[in-house]
GROMACS .gro file of C-alpha atoms in nm:
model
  390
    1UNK     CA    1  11.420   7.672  11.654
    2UNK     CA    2  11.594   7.726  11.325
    3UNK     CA    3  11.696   8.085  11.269
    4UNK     CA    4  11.791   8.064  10.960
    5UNK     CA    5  11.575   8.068  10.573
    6UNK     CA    6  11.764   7.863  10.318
    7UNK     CA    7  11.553   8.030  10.060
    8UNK     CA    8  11.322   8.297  10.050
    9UNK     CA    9  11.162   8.534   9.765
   10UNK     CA   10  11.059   8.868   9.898
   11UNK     CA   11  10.775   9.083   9.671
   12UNK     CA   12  10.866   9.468   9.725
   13UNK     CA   13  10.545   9.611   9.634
   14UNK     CA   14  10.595   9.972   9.629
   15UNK     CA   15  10.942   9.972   9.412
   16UNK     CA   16  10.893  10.341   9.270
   17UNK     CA   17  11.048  10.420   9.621
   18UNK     CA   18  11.415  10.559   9.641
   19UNK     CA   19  11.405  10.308   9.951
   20UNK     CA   20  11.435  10.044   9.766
   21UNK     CA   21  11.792   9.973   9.691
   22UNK     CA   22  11.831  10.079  10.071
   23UNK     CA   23  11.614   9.749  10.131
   24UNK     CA   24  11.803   9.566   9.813
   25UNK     CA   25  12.127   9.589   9.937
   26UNK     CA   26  12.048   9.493  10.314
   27UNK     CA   27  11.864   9.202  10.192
   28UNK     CA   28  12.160   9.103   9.957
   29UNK     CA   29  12.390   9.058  10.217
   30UNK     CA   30  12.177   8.695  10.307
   31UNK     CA   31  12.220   8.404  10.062
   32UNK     CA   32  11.932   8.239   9.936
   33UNK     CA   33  11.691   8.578   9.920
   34UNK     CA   34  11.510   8.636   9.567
   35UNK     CA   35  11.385   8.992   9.542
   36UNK     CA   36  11.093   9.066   9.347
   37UNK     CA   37  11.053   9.445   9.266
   38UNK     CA   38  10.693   9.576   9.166
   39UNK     CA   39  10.694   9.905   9.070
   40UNK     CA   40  10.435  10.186   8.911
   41UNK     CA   41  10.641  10.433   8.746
   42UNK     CA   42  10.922  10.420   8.483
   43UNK     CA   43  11.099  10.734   8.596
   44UNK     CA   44  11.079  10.927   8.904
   45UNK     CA   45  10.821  10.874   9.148
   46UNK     CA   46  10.849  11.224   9.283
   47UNK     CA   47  11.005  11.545   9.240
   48UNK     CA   48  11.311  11.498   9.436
   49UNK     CA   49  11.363  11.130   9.342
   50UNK     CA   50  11.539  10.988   9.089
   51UNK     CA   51  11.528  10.778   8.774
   52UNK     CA   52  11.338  10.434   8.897
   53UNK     CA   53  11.486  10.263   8.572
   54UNK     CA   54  11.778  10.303   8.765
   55UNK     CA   55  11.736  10.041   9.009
   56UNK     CA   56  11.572   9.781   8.758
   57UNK     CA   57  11.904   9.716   8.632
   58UNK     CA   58  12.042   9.578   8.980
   59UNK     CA   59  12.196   9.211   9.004
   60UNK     CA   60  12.028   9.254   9.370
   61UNK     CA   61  11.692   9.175   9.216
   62UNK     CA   62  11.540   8.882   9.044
   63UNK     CA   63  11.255   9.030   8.894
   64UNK     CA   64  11.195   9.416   8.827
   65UNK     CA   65  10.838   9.437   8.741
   66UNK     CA   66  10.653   9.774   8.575
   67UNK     CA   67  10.263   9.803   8.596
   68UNK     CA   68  10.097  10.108   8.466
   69UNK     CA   69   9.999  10.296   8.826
   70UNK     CA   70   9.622  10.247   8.830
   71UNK     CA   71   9.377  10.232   9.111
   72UNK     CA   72   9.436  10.063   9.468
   73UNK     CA   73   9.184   9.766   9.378
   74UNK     CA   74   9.394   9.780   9.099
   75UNK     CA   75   9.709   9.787   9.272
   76UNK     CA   76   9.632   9.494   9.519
   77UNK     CA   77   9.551   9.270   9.224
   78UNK     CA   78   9.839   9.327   9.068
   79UNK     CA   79  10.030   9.234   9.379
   80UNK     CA   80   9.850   8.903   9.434
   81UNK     CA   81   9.910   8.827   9.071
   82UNK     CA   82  10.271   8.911   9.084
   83UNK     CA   83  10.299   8.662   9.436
   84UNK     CA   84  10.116   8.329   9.288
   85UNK     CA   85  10.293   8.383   8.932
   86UNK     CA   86  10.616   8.360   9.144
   87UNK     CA   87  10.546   8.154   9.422
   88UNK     CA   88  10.677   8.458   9.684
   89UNK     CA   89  10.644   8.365  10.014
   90UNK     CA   90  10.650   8.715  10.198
   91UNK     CA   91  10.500   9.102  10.083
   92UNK     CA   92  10.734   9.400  10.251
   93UNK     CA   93  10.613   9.706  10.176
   94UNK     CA   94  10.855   9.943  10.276
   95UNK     CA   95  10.691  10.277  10.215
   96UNK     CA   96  10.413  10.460  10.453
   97UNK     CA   97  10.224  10.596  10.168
   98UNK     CA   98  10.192  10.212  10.011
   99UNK     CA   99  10.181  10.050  10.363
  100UNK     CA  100   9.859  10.278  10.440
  101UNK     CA  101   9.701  10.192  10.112
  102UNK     CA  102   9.780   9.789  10.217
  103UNK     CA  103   9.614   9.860  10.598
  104UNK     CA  104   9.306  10.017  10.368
  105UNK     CA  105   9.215   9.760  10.145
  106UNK     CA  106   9.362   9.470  10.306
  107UNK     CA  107   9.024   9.257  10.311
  108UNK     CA  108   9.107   9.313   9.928
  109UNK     CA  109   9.421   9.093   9.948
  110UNK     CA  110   9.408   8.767   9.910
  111UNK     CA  111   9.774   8.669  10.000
  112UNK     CA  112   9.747   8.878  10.315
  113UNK     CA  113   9.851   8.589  10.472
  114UNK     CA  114  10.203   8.642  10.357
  115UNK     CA  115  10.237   9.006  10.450
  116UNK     CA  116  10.485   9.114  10.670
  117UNK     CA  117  10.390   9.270  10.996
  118UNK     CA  118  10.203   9.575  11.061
  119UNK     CA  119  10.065   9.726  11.281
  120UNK     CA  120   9.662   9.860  11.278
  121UNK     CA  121   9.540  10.128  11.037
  122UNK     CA  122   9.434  10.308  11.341
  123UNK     CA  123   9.761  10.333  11.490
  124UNK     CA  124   9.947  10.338  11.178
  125UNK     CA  125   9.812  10.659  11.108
  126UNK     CA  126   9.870  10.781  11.440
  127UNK     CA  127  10.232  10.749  11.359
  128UNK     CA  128  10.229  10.885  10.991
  129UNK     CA  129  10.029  11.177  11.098
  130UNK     CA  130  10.252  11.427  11.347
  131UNK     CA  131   9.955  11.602  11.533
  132UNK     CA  132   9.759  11.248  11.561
  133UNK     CA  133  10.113  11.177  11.715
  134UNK     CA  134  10.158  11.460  11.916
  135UNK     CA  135   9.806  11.429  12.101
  136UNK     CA  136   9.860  11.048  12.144
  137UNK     CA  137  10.209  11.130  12.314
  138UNK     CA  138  10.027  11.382  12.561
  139UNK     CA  139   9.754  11.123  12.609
  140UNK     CA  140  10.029  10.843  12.755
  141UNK     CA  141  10.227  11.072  12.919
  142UNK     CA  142  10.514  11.031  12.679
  143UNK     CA  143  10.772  11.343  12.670
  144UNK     CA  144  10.749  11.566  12.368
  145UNK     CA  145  10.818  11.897  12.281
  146UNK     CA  146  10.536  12.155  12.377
  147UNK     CA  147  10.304  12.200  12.029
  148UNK     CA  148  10.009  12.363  11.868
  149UNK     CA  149   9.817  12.281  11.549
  150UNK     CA  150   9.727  12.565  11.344
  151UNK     CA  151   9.491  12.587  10.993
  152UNK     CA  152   9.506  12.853  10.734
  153UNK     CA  153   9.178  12.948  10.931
  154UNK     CA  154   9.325  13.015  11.253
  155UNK     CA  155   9.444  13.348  11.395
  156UNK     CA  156   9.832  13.319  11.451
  157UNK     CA  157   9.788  13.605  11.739
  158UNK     CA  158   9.669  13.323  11.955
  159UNK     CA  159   9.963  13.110  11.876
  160UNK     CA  160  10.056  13.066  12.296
  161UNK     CA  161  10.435  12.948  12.224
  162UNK     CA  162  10.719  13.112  12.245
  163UNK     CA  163  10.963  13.126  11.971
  164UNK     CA  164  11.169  13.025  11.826
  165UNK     CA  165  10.933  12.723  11.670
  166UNK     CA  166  10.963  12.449  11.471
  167UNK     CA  167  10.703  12.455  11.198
  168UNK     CA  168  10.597  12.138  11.015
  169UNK     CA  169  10.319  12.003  10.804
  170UNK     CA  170  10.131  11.703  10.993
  171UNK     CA  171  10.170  11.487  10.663
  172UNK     CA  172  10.440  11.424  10.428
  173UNK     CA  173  10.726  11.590  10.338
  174UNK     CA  174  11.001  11.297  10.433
  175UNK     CA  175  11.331  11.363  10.490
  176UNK     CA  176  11.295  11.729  10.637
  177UNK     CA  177  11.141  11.941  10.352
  178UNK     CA  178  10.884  12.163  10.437
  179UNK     CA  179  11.041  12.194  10.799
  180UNK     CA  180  11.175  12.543  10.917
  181UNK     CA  181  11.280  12.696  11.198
  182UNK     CA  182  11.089  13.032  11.259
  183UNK     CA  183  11.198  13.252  11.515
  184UNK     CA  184  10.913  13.516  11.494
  185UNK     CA  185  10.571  13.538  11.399
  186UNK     CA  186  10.640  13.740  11.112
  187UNK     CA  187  10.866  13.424  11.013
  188UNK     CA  188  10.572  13.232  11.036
  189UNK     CA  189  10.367  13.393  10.846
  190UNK     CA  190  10.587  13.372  10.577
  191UNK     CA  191  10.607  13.015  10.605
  192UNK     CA  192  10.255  12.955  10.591
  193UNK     CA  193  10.225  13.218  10.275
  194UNK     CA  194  10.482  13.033  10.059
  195UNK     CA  195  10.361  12.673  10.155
  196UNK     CA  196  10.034  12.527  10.007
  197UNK     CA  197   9.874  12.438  10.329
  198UNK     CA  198   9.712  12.121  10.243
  199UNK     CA  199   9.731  12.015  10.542
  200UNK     CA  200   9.742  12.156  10.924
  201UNK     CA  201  10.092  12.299  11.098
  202UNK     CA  202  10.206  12.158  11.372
  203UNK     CA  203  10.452  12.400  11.562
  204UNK     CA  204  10.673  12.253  11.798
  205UNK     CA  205  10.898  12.414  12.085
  206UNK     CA  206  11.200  12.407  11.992
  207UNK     CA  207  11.466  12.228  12.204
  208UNK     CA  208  11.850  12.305  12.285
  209UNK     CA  209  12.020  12.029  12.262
  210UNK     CA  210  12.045  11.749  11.956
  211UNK     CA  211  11.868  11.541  11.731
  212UNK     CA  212  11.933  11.135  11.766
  213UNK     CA  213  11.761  10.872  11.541
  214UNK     CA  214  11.622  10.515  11.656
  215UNK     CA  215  11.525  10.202  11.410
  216UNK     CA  216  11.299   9.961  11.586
  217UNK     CA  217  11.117   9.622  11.433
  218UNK     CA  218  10.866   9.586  11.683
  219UNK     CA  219  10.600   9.275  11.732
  220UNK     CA  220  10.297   9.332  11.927
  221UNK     CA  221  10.438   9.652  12.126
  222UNK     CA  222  10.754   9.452  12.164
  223UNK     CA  223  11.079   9.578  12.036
  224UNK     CA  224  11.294   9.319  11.852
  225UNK     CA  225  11.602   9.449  11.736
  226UNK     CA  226  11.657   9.831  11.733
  227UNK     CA  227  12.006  10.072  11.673
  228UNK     CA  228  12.070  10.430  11.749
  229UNK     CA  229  12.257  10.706  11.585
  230UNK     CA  230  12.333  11.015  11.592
  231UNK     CA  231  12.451  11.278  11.321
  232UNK     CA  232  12.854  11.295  11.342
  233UNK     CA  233  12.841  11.693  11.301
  234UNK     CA  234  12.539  11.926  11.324
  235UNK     CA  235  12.556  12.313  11.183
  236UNK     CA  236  12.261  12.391  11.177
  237UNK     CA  237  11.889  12.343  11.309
  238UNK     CA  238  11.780  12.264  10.949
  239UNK     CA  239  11.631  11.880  10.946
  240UNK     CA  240  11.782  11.685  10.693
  241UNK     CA  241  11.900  11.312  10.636
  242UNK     CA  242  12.175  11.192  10.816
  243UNK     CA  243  12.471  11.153  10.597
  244UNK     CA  244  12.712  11.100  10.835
  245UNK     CA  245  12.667  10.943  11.148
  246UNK     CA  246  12.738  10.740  11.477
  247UNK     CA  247  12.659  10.468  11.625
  248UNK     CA  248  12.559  10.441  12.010
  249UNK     CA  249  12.348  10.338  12.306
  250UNK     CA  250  12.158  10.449  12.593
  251UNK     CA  251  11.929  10.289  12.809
  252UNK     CA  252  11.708  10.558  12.949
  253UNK     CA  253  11.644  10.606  12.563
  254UNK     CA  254  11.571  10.274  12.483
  255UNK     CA  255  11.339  10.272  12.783
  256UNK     CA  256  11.123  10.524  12.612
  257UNK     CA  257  11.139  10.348  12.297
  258UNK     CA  258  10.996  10.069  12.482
  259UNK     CA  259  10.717  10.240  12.595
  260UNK     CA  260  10.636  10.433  12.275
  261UNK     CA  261  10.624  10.099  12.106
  262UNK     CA  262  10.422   9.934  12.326
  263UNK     CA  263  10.147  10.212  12.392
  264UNK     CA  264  10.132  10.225  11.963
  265UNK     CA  265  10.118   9.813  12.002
  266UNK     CA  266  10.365   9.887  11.697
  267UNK     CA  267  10.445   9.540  11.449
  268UNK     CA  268  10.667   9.624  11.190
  269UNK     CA  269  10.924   9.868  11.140
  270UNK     CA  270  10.976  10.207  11.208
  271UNK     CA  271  11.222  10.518  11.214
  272UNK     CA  272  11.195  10.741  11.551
  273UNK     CA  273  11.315  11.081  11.518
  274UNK     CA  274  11.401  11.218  11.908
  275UNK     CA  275  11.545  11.546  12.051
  276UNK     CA  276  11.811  11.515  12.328
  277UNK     CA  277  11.677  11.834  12.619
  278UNK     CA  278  11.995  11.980  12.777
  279UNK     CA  279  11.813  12.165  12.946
  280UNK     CA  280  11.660  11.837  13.173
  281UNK     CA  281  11.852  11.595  13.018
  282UNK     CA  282  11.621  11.383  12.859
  283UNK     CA  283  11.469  11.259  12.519
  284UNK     CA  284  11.177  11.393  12.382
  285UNK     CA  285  10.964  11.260  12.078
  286UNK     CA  286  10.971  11.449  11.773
  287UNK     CA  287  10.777  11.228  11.513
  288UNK     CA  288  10.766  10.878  11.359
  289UNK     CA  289  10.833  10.756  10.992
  290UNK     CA  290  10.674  10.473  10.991
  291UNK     CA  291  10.861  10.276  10.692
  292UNK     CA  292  11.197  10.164  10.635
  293UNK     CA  293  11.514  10.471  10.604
  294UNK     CA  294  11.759  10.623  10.377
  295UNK     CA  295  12.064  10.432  10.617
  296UNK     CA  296  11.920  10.073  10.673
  297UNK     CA  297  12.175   9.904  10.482
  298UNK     CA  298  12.429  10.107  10.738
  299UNK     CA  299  12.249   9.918  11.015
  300UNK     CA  300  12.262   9.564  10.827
  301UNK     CA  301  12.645   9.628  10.818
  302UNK     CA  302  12.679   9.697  11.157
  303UNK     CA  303  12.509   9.369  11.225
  304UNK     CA  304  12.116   9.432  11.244
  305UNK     CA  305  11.975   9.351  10.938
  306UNK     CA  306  11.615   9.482  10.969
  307UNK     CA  307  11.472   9.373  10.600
  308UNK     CA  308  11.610   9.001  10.654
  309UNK     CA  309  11.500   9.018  11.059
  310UNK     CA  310  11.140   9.141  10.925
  311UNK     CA  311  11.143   8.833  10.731
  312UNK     CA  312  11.219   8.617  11.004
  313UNK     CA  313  10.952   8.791  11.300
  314UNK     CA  314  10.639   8.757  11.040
  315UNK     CA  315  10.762   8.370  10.971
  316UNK     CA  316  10.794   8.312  11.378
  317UNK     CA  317  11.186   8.236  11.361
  318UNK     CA  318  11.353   8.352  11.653
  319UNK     CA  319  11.589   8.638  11.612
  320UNK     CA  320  11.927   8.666  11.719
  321UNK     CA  321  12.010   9.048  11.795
  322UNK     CA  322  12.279   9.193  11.936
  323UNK     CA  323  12.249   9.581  12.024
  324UNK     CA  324  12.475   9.791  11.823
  325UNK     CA  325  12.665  10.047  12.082
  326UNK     CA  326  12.977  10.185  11.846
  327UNK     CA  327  13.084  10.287  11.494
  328UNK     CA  328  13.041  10.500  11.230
  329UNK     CA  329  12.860  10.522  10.853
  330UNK     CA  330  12.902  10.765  10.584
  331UNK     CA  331  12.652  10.788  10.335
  332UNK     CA  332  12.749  10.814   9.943
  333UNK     CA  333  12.745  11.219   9.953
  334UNK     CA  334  12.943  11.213  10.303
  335UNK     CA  335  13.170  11.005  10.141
  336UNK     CA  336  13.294  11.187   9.834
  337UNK     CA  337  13.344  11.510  10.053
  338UNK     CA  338  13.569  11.283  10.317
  339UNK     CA  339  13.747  11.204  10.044
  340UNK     CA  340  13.773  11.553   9.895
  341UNK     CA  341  13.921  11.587  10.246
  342UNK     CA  342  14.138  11.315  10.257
  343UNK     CA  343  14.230  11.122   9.945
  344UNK     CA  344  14.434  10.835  10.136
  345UNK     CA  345  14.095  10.721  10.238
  346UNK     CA  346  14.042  10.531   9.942
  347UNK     CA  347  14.304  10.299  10.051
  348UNK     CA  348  14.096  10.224  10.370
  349UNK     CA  349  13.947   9.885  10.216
  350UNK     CA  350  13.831   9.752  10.550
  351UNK     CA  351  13.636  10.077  10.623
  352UNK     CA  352  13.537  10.165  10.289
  353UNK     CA  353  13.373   9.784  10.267
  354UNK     CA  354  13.196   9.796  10.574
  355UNK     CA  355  13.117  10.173  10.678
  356UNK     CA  356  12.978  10.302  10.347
  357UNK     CA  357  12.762  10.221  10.024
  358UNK     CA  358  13.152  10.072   9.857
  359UNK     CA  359  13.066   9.738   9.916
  360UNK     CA  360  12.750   9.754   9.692
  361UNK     CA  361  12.867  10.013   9.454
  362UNK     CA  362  13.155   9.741   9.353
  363UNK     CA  363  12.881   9.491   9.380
  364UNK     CA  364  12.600   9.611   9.159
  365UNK     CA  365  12.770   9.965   8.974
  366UNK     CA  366  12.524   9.940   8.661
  367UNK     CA  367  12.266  10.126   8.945
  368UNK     CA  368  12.507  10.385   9.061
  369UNK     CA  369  12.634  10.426   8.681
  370UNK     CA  370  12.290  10.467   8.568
  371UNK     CA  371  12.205  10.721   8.856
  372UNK     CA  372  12.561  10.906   8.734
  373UNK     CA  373  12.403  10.952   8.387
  374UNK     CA  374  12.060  11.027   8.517
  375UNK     CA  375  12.175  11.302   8.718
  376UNK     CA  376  12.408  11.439   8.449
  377UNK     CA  377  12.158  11.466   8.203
  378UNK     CA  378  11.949  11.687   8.474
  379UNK     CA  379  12.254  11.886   8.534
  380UNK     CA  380  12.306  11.970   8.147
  381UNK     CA  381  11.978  11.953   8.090
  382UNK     CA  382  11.861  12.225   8.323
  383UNK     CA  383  12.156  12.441   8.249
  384UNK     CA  384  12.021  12.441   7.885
  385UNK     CA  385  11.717  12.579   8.003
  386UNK     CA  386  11.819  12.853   8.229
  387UNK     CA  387  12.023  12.973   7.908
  388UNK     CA  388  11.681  12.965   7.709
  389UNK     CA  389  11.540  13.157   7.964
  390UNK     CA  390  11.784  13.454   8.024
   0.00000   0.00000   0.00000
């Protein structure tokens, strides 16, 4: 069977995602893929985004396309508008928010046909939501840290762990914000006080030991093509992003990827936070983002491109992955301060090219240029303000 697309043209749905020149530049390292980019907002889709015009000027993408953000109905029409006026042969949505608002009106869709793998609403949403997770993971005997689910409503004196916790909203907040680690109850009190609770607190146990971070396309339960990382250098317990990490394998991990895939019957992709237990010496779930990642262009350059494999699993061409066991990546702010570090870097062409974002910055720098002024007119702009204010 032919593993290979000559040509392609891929609809991004949901462009008002930062994600999406993650996706953009994995897919741009395959000839013969046309991006189409559909997006709802003009500027930033949330607070801690940035400018979306940003990425409309990319030579990545064929078409950038703006709609006015209406309702879902809406939304899907647009969508199957957008596919038959440009003959696109595949959907990706790459975003859980947008992916759960496909899964909900997907009888709405008329193209649905040409959208790529996912898996159920029903266990979708077991994923997205981290105390649907947590009591799915205790159902099938899967190892996770020890948790309770507490309301505004609820009286924290029953609260049965022991701290220090890990404190968590059971929806939203990617990327680590709204996590804290509380180490008494008054701490956690104060957490709940200065966060609008709109939804339930999960509290986890938390573990000694280290946080590692697994990318799986999965079809049917079955895992595809996956990689693993882990953060080069941890100070602290505080969850953010990985900005700098490594590459590296272990089977009795991928074991329990295996089986946390196929209990979820998981198609599509997904990002798998885990905790490493020193204190057993195992793995532990910690939650699932069910959507593509800030790094996947760090796997595509390591040789597991997930957008472009995507592509092939929904169009039945077989797949020809090889498991990624070594090497490092350093993300666009991990970069600068390396260099900060040590200058001489820059004359590392081989590793700047294919361990960073350099490759696409030479490639497409009206985006980063744009982002550059974007964030400089924040800078000035909110400096000007604080002087109004004093």
């Amino acid at each position: 069977m032919n593993n290979k697309l000559n040509t392609i043209s891929v609809l991004i749905p949901d462009g008002e995602t930062t994600l999406v020149s993650n996706v953009v530049h994995s897919l741009s390292l395959v000839e013969g893929v046309k991006i189409y980019v559909l997006s709802s907002h003009k500027r930033r889709y949330f607070k801690y985004s940035i400018d979306n015009n940003c990425f409309k000027r990319s030579r990545f993408i064929e078409k950038f396309i703006h709609y006015k953000n209406t309702t879902p109905e809406e939304w899907i029409e647009k969508i199957d508008a957008t596919v038959e006026d440009f003959s696109i042969d595949l959907i990706m949505p790459i975003f859980d928010v947008s992916t759960k608002r496909i899964l909900e009106h997907i009888n709405r869709l008329k193209n649905k046909s040409k959208l790529c793998s996912l898996p159920n609403l029903s266990n979708f949403e077991t994923a997205l939501h981290k105390d649907l997770l947590y009591f799915f993971l205790k159902s099938n005997n899967l190892p996770c840290p020890d948790s309770v689910v507490i309301n505004s409503n609820l009286d924290y004196s029953t609260v049965c762990l022991n701290f220090p916790l890990v404190a968590k909203p059971t929806f939203g907040f990617n990327g680590g914000m709204g996590v804290r680690f509380v180490k008494s109850r008054g701490e956690l009190l104060d957490y709940v006080n200065k966060n609008s609770i709109d939804y339930p607190v999960l509290l986890q146990k938390f573990i000694e030991g280290f946080d590692v971070t697994c990318n799986v396309l999965c079809n049917n339960g079955k895992i595809e093509a996956y990689t693993m990382q882990k953060a080069a250098l941890v100070k602290s317990v505080k969850v953010t992003p990985q900005h700098e990490f490594s590459f590296f394998h272990d089977d009795a991990l991928l074991e329990l990827m295996r089986d946390l895939m196929k209990a979820l019957n998981w198609s599509g992709v997904a990002n798998i936070d885990f905790r490493y237990d020193k204190t057993d010496n195992t793995y532990k779930v910690i939650e699932i983002n069910p959507r593509f990642w800030l790094n996947t262009e760090a796997s595509a350059l390591a040789g597991v491109n997930f957008p472009y494999l995507y592509c092939l699993s929904t169009l039945n061409k077989e797949i020809e992955f090889r498991a990624v066991k070594s090497g490092t990546f350093l993300h666009l702010k991990a970069l600068v301060k390396r260099l900060k570090r040590n200058p001489f870097l820059i004359f590392n062409i081989n590793y700047l090219y294919n361990s960073t974002p350099f490759r696409f910055i030479i490639k497409d720098p009206l985006v980063l240029w744009c982002k550059f002024m974007w964030r400089t007119n924040n800078i000035i702009s909110s400096k000007i303000l604080k002087k109004k204010m004093s």
